[in-house]
Short mmCIF file of C-alpha atoms and ligand atoms in Angstrom, two decimals:
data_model
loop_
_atom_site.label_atom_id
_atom_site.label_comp_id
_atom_site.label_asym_id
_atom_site.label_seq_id
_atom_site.Cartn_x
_atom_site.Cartn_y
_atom_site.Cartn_z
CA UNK A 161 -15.48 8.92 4.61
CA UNK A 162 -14.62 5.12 5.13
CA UNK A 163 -12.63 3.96 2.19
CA UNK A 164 -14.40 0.63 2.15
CA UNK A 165 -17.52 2.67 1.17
CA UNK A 166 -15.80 3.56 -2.31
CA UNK A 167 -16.00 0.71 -3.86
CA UNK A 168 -19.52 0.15 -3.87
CA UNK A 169 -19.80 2.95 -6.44
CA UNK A 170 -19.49 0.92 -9.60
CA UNK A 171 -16.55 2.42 -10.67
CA UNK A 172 -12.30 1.68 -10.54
CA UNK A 173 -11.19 3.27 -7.35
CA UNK A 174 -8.16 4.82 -7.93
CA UNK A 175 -5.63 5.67 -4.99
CA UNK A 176 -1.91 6.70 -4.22
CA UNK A 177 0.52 6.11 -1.93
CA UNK A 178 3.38 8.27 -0.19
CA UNK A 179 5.47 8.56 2.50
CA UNK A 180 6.80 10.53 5.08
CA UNK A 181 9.57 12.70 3.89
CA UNK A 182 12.87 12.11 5.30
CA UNK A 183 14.40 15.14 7.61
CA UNK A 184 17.47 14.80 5.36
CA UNK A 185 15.43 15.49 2.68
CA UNK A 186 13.78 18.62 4.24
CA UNK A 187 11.58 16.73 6.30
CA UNK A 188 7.52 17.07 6.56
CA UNK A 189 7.46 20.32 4.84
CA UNK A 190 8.45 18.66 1.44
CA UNK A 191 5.53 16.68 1.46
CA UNK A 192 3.51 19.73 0.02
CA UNK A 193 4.91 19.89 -3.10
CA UNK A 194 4.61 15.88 -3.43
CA UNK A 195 0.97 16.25 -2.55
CA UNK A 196 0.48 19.65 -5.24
CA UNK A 197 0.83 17.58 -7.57
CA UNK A 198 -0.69 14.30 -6.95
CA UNK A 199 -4.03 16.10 -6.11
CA UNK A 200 -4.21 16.66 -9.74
CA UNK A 201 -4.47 13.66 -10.10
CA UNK A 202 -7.36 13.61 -8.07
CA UNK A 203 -7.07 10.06 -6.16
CA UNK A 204 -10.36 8.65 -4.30
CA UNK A 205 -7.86 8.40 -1.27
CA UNK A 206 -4.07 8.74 -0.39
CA UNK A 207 -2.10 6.40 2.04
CA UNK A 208 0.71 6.94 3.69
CA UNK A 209 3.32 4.65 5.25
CA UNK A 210 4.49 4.16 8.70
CA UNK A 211 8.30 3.95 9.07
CA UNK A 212 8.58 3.76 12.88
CA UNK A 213 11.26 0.88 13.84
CA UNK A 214 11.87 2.19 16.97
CA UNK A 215 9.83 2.24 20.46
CA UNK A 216 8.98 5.86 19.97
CA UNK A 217 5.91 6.09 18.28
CA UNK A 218 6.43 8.08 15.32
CA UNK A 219 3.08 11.29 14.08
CA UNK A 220 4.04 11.97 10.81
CA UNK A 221 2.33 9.56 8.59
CA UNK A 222 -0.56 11.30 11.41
CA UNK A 223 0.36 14.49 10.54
CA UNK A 224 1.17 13.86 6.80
CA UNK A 225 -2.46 12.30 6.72
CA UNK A 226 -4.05 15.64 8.62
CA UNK A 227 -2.91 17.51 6.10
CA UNK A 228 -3.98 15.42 3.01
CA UNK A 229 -7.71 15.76 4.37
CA UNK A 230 -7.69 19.06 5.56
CA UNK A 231 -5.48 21.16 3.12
CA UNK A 232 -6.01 18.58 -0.32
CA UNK A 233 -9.88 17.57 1.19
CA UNK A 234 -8.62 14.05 0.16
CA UNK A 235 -9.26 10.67 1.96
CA UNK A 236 -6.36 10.12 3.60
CA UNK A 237 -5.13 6.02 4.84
CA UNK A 238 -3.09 6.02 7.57
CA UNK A 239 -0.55 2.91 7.60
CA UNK A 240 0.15 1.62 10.72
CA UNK A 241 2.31 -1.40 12.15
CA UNK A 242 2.65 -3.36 15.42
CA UNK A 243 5.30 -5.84 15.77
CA UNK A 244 7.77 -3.23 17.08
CA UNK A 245 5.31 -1.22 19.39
CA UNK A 246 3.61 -1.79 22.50
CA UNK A 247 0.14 -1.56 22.82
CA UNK A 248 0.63 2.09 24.55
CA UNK A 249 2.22 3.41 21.47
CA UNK A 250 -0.27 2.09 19.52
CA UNK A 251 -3.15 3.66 21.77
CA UNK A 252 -1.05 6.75 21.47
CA UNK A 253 -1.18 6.60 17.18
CA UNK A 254 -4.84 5.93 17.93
CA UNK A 255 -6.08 8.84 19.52
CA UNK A 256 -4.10 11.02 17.92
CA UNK A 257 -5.72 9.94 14.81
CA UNK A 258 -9.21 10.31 16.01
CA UNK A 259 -8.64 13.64 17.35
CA UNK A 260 -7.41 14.89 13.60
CA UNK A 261 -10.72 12.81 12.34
CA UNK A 262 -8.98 10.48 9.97
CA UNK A 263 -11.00 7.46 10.01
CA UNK A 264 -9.03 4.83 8.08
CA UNK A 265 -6.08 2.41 9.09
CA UNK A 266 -3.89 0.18 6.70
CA UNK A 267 -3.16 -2.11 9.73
CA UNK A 268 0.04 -4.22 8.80
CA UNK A 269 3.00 -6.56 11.10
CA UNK A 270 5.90 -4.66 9.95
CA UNK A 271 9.07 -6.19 9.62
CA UNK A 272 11.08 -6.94 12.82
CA UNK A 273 13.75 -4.58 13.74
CA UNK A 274 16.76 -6.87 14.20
CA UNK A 275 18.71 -4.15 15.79
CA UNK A 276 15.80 -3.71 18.72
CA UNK A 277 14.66 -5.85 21.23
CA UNK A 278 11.58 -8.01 20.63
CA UNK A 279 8.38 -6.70 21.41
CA UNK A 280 5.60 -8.88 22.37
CA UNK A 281 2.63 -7.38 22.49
CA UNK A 282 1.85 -8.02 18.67
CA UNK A 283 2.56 -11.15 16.31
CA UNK A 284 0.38 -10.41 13.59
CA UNK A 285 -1.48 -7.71 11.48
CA UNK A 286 -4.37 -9.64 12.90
CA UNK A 287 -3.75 -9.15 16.43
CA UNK A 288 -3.99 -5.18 15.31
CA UNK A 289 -7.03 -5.43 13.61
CA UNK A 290 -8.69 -7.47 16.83
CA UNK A 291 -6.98 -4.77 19.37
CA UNK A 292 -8.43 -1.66 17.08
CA UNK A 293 -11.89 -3.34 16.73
CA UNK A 294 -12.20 -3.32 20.39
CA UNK A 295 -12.43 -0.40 20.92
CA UNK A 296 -12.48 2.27 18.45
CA UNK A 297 -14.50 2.90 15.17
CA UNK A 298 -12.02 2.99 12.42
CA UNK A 299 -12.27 1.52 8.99
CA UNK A 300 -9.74 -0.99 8.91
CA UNK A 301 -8.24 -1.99 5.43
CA UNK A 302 -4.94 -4.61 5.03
CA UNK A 303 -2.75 -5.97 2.53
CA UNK A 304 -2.12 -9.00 0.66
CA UNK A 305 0.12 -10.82 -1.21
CA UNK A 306 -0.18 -12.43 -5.15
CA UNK A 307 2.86 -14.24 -4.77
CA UNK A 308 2.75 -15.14 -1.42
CA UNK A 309 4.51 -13.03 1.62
CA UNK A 310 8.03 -14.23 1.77
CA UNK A 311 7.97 -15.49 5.45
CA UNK A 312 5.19 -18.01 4.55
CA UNK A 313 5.96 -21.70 3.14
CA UNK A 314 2.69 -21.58 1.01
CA UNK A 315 0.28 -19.52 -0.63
CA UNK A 316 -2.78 -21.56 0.95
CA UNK A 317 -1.64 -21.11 4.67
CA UNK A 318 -0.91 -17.49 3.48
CA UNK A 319 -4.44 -16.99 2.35
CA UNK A 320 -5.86 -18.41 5.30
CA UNK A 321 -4.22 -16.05 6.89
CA UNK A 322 -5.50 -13.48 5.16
CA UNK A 323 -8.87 -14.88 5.87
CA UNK A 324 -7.84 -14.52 9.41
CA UNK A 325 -7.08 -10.63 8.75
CA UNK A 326 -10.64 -10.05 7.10
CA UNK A 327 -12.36 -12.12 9.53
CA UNK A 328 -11.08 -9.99 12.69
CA UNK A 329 -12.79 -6.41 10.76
CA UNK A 330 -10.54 -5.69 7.62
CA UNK A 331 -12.77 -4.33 5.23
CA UNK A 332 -10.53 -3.65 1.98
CA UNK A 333 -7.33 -5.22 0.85
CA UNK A 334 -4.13 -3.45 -0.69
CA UNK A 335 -1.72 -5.69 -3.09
CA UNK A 336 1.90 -6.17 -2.89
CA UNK A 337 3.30 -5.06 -6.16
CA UNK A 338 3.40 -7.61 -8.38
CA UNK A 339 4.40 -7.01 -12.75
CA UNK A 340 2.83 -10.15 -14.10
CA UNK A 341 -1.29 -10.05 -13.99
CA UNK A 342 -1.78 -13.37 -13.88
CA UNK A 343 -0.26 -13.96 -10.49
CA UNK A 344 -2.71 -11.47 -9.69
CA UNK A 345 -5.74 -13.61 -10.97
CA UNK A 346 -4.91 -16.70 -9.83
CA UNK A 347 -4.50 -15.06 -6.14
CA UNK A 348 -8.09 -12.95 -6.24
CA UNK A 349 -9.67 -16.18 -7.63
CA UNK A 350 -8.08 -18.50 -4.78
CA UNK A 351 -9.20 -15.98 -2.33
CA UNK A 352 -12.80 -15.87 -3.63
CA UNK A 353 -12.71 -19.35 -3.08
CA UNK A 354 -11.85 -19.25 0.39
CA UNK A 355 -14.59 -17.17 0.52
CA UNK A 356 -12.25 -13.53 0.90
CA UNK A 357 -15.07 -11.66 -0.66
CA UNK A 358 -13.63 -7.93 0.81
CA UNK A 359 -12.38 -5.63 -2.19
CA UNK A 360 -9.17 -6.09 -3.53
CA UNK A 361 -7.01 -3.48 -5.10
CA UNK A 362 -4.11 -3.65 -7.28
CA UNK A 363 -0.74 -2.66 -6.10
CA UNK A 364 0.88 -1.33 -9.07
CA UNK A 365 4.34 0.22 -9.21
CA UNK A 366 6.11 1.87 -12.12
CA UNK A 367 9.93 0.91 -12.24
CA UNK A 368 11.51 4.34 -13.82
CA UNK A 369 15.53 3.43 -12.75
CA UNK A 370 17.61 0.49 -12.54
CA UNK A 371 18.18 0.45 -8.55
CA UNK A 372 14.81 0.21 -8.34
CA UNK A 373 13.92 -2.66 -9.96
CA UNK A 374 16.93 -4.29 -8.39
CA UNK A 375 15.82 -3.36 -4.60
CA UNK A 376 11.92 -3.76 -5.29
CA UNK A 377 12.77 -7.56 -6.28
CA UNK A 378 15.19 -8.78 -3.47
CA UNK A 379 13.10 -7.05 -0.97
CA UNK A 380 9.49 -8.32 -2.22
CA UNK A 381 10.27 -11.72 -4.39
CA UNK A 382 7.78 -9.88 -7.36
CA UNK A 383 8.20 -12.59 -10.39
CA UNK A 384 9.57 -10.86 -13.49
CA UNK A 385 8.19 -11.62 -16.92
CA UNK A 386 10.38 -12.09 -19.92
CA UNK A 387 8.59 -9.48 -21.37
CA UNK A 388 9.74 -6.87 -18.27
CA UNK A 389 13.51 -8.23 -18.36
CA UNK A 390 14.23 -7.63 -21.87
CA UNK A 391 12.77 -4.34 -21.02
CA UNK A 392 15.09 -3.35 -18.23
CA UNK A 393 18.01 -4.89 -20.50
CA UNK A 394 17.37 -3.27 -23.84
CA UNK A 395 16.70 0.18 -22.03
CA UNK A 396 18.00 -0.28 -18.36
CA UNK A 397 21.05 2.52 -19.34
CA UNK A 398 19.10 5.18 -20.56
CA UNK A 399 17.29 7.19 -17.54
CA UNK A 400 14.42 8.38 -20.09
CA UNK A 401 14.23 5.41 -21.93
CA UNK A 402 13.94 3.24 -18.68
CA UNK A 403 11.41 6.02 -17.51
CA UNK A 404 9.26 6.11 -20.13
CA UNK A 405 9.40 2.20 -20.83
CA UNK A 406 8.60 1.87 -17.01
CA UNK A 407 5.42 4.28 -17.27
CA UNK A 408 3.71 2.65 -20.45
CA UNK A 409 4.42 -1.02 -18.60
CA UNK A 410 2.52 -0.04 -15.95
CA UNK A 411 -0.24 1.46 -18.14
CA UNK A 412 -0.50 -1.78 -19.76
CA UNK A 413 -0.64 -3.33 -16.91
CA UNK A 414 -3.42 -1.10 -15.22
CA UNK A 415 -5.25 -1.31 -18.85
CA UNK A 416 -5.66 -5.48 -18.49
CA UNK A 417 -6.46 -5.07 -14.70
CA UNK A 418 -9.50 -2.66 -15.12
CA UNK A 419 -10.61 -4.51 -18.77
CA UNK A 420 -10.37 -7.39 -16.33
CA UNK A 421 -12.55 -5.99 -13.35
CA UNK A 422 -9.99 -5.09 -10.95
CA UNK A 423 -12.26 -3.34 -7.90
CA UNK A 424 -8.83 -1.13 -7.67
CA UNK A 425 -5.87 0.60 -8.72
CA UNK A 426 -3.28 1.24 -5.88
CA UNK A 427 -0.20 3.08 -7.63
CA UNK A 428 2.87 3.17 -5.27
CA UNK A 429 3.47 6.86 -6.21
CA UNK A 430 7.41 7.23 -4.91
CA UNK A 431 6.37 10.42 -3.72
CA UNK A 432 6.74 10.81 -7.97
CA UNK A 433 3.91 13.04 -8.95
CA UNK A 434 5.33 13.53 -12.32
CA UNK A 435 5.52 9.90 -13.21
CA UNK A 436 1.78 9.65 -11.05
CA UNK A 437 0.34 11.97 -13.74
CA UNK A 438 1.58 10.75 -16.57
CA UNK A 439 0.20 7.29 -16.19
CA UNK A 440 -3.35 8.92 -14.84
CA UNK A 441 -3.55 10.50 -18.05
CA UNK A 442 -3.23 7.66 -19.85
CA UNK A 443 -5.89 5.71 -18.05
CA UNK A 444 -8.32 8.25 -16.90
CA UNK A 445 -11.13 7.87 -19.16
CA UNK A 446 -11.47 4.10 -17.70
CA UNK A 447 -11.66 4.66 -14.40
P1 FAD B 85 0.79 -10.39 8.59
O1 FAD B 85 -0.51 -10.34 7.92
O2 FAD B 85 0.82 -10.50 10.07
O3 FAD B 85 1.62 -11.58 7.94
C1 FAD B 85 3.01 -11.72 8.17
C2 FAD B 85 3.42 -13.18 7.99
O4 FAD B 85 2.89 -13.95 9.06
C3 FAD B 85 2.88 -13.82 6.71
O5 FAD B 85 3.84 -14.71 6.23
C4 FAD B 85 1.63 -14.57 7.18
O6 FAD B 85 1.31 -15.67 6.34
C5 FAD B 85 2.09 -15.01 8.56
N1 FAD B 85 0.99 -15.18 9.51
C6 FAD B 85 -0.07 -14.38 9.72
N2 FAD B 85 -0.86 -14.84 10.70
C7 FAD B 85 -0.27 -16.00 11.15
C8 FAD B 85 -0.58 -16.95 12.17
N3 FAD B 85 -1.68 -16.84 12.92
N4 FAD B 85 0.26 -18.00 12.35
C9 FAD B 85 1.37 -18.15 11.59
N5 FAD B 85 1.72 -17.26 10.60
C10 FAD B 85 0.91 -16.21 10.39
N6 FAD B 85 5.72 -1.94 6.25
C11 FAD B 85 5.98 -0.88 7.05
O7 FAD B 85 6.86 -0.98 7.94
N7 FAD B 85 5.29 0.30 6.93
C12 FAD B 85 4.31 0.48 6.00
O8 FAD B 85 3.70 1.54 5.92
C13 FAD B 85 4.03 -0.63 5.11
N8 FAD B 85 3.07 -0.51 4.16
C14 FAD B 85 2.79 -1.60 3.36
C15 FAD B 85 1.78 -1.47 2.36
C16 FAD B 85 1.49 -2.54 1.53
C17 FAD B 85 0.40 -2.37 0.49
C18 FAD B 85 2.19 -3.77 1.66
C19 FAD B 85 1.88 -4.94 0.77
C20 FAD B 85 3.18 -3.90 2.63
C21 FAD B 85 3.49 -2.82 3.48
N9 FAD B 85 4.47 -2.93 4.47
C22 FAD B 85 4.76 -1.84 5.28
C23 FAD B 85 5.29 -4.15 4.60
C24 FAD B 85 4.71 -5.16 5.63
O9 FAD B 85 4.73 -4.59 6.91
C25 FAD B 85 5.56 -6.43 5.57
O10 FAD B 85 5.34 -7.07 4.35
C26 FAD B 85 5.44 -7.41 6.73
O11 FAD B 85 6.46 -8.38 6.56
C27 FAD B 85 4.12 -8.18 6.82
O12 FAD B 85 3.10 -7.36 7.21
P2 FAD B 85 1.56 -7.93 7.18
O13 FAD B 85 0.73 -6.85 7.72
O14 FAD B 85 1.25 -8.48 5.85
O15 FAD B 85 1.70 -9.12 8.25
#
């Protein structure tokens, strides 16, 4: 099923994401016990990211998505990024996803590998979208960013770049994580403007440890409001406290965002299913 079709059911669509296991971690076969317990949850679709930084074009966000539809029966999203593959590795990622039928890409840049040489087959997440379109039949969904994407000097070119992204076929748009709503209303309004009229789902993600919060923030520039900072001060050296304060911020959060209208609810699960269930149980009567 095409993911783009989902939201044309009147209701919030509610997905997860995941990704691959690492092989110190015990590798692929881990992933089962992640995904055990976020079917409970029962998501209208699961993505999963794509880690490959090399030149070798890495299956198991393919395989980890195979097994989502066929052993869960659950939508699966496949992420996938260009700026550090060639357009044979990304033909490669393609057919191997049509031949295990998964229909949907999240088609993103990436971030450039400064430890590899250049590749210059791809700029953009555009350029992906266009090169996909071409030729294959996928649903193509993308991602956006409230605050603006950190490379970009303003939120208007950023948007227009966007526009670019929906323009070339992406049908459905994924949010960077953001903890203050309002950034997240200003940027869905400023995109309706620019006439973005795609649906756009909320990335939401639960802080439930310090090191988190402290590597989510340098790495995506997510504004943090007073509200969230006494938080993480007042509880930040307690592991349950921080846990529990984390999960009932994000339920507020989700709360205002489908009062509000939000066409989605992306939760960036942290392969967490515990802390997955515990907020769907809070909000699952308003989906
Ligand atoms: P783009 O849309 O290409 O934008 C990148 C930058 O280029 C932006 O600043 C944009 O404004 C600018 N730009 C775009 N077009 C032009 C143009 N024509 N001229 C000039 N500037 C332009 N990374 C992974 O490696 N694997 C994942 O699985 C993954 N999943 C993600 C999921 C979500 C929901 C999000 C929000 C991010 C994810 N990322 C992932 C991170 C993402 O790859 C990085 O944020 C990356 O830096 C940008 O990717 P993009 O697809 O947004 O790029």
């Amino acid at each position: 099923m095409q993911i783009s079709s989902l939201f044309s059911k009147g209701k919030t669509v509610f997905s997860l994401e995941i990704f691959p296991p690492k092989r110190s971690n015990g590798g692929i076969n881990t992933i089962y016990k992640t995904l055990d317990g976020l079917s409970e949850v029962k998501p209208d679709f699961i993505s999963c990211t794509y880690g490959a930084g090399g030149n070798i074009a890495d299956l198991s966000t393919v395989e980890i998505c195979s097994i989502i539809k066929e052993k869960y029966d659950i939508i699966p999203l496949a992420h996938l990024t260009c700026v550090n593959s060639v357009k044979s590795d990304i033909d490669y990622i393609l057919s191997s996803l049509k031949d295990k039928g998964i229909e949907n890409i999240l088609a993103l840049r990436g971030d450039k590998n400064p430890d590899l040489e250049p590749k210059n087959d791809f700029h953009y997440a555009y350029e992906l979208i266009q090169y996909i379109k071409k030729d294959w039949d996928f649903n193509i969904s993308s991602v956006c960013y409230p605050e603006c994407h950190p490379e970009c000097d303003s939120l208007y070119d950023d948007i227009m770049h966007l526009k670019t992204k929906v323009n070339e076929g992406a049908e459905h748009l994924i949010s960077q994580l953001f903890f203050d709503n309002r950034c997240f209303y200003d940027f869905v309004e400023k995109a309706r403007l620019a006439g973005i009229n795609v649906p756009i789902e909320a990335g939401i993600m639960p802080i439930v440890n310090k090191s988190q919060i402290e590597r989510m923030v340098s790495l995506c520039g997510a504004s943090i409001p007073p509200k969230f900072s006494k938080m993480m001060s007042r509880f930040g050296n307690n592991p349950e406290a921080i846990r529990d304060a984390g999960i009932a911020y994000a339920i507020d959060q989700i709360v205002d965002l489908i009062t509000n209208g939000v066409d989605g609810i992306h939760l960036y699960t942290m392969n967490n299913p515990y802390v997955a269930k515990r907020i769907f149980n809070a909000i699952n009567n308003l989906r």
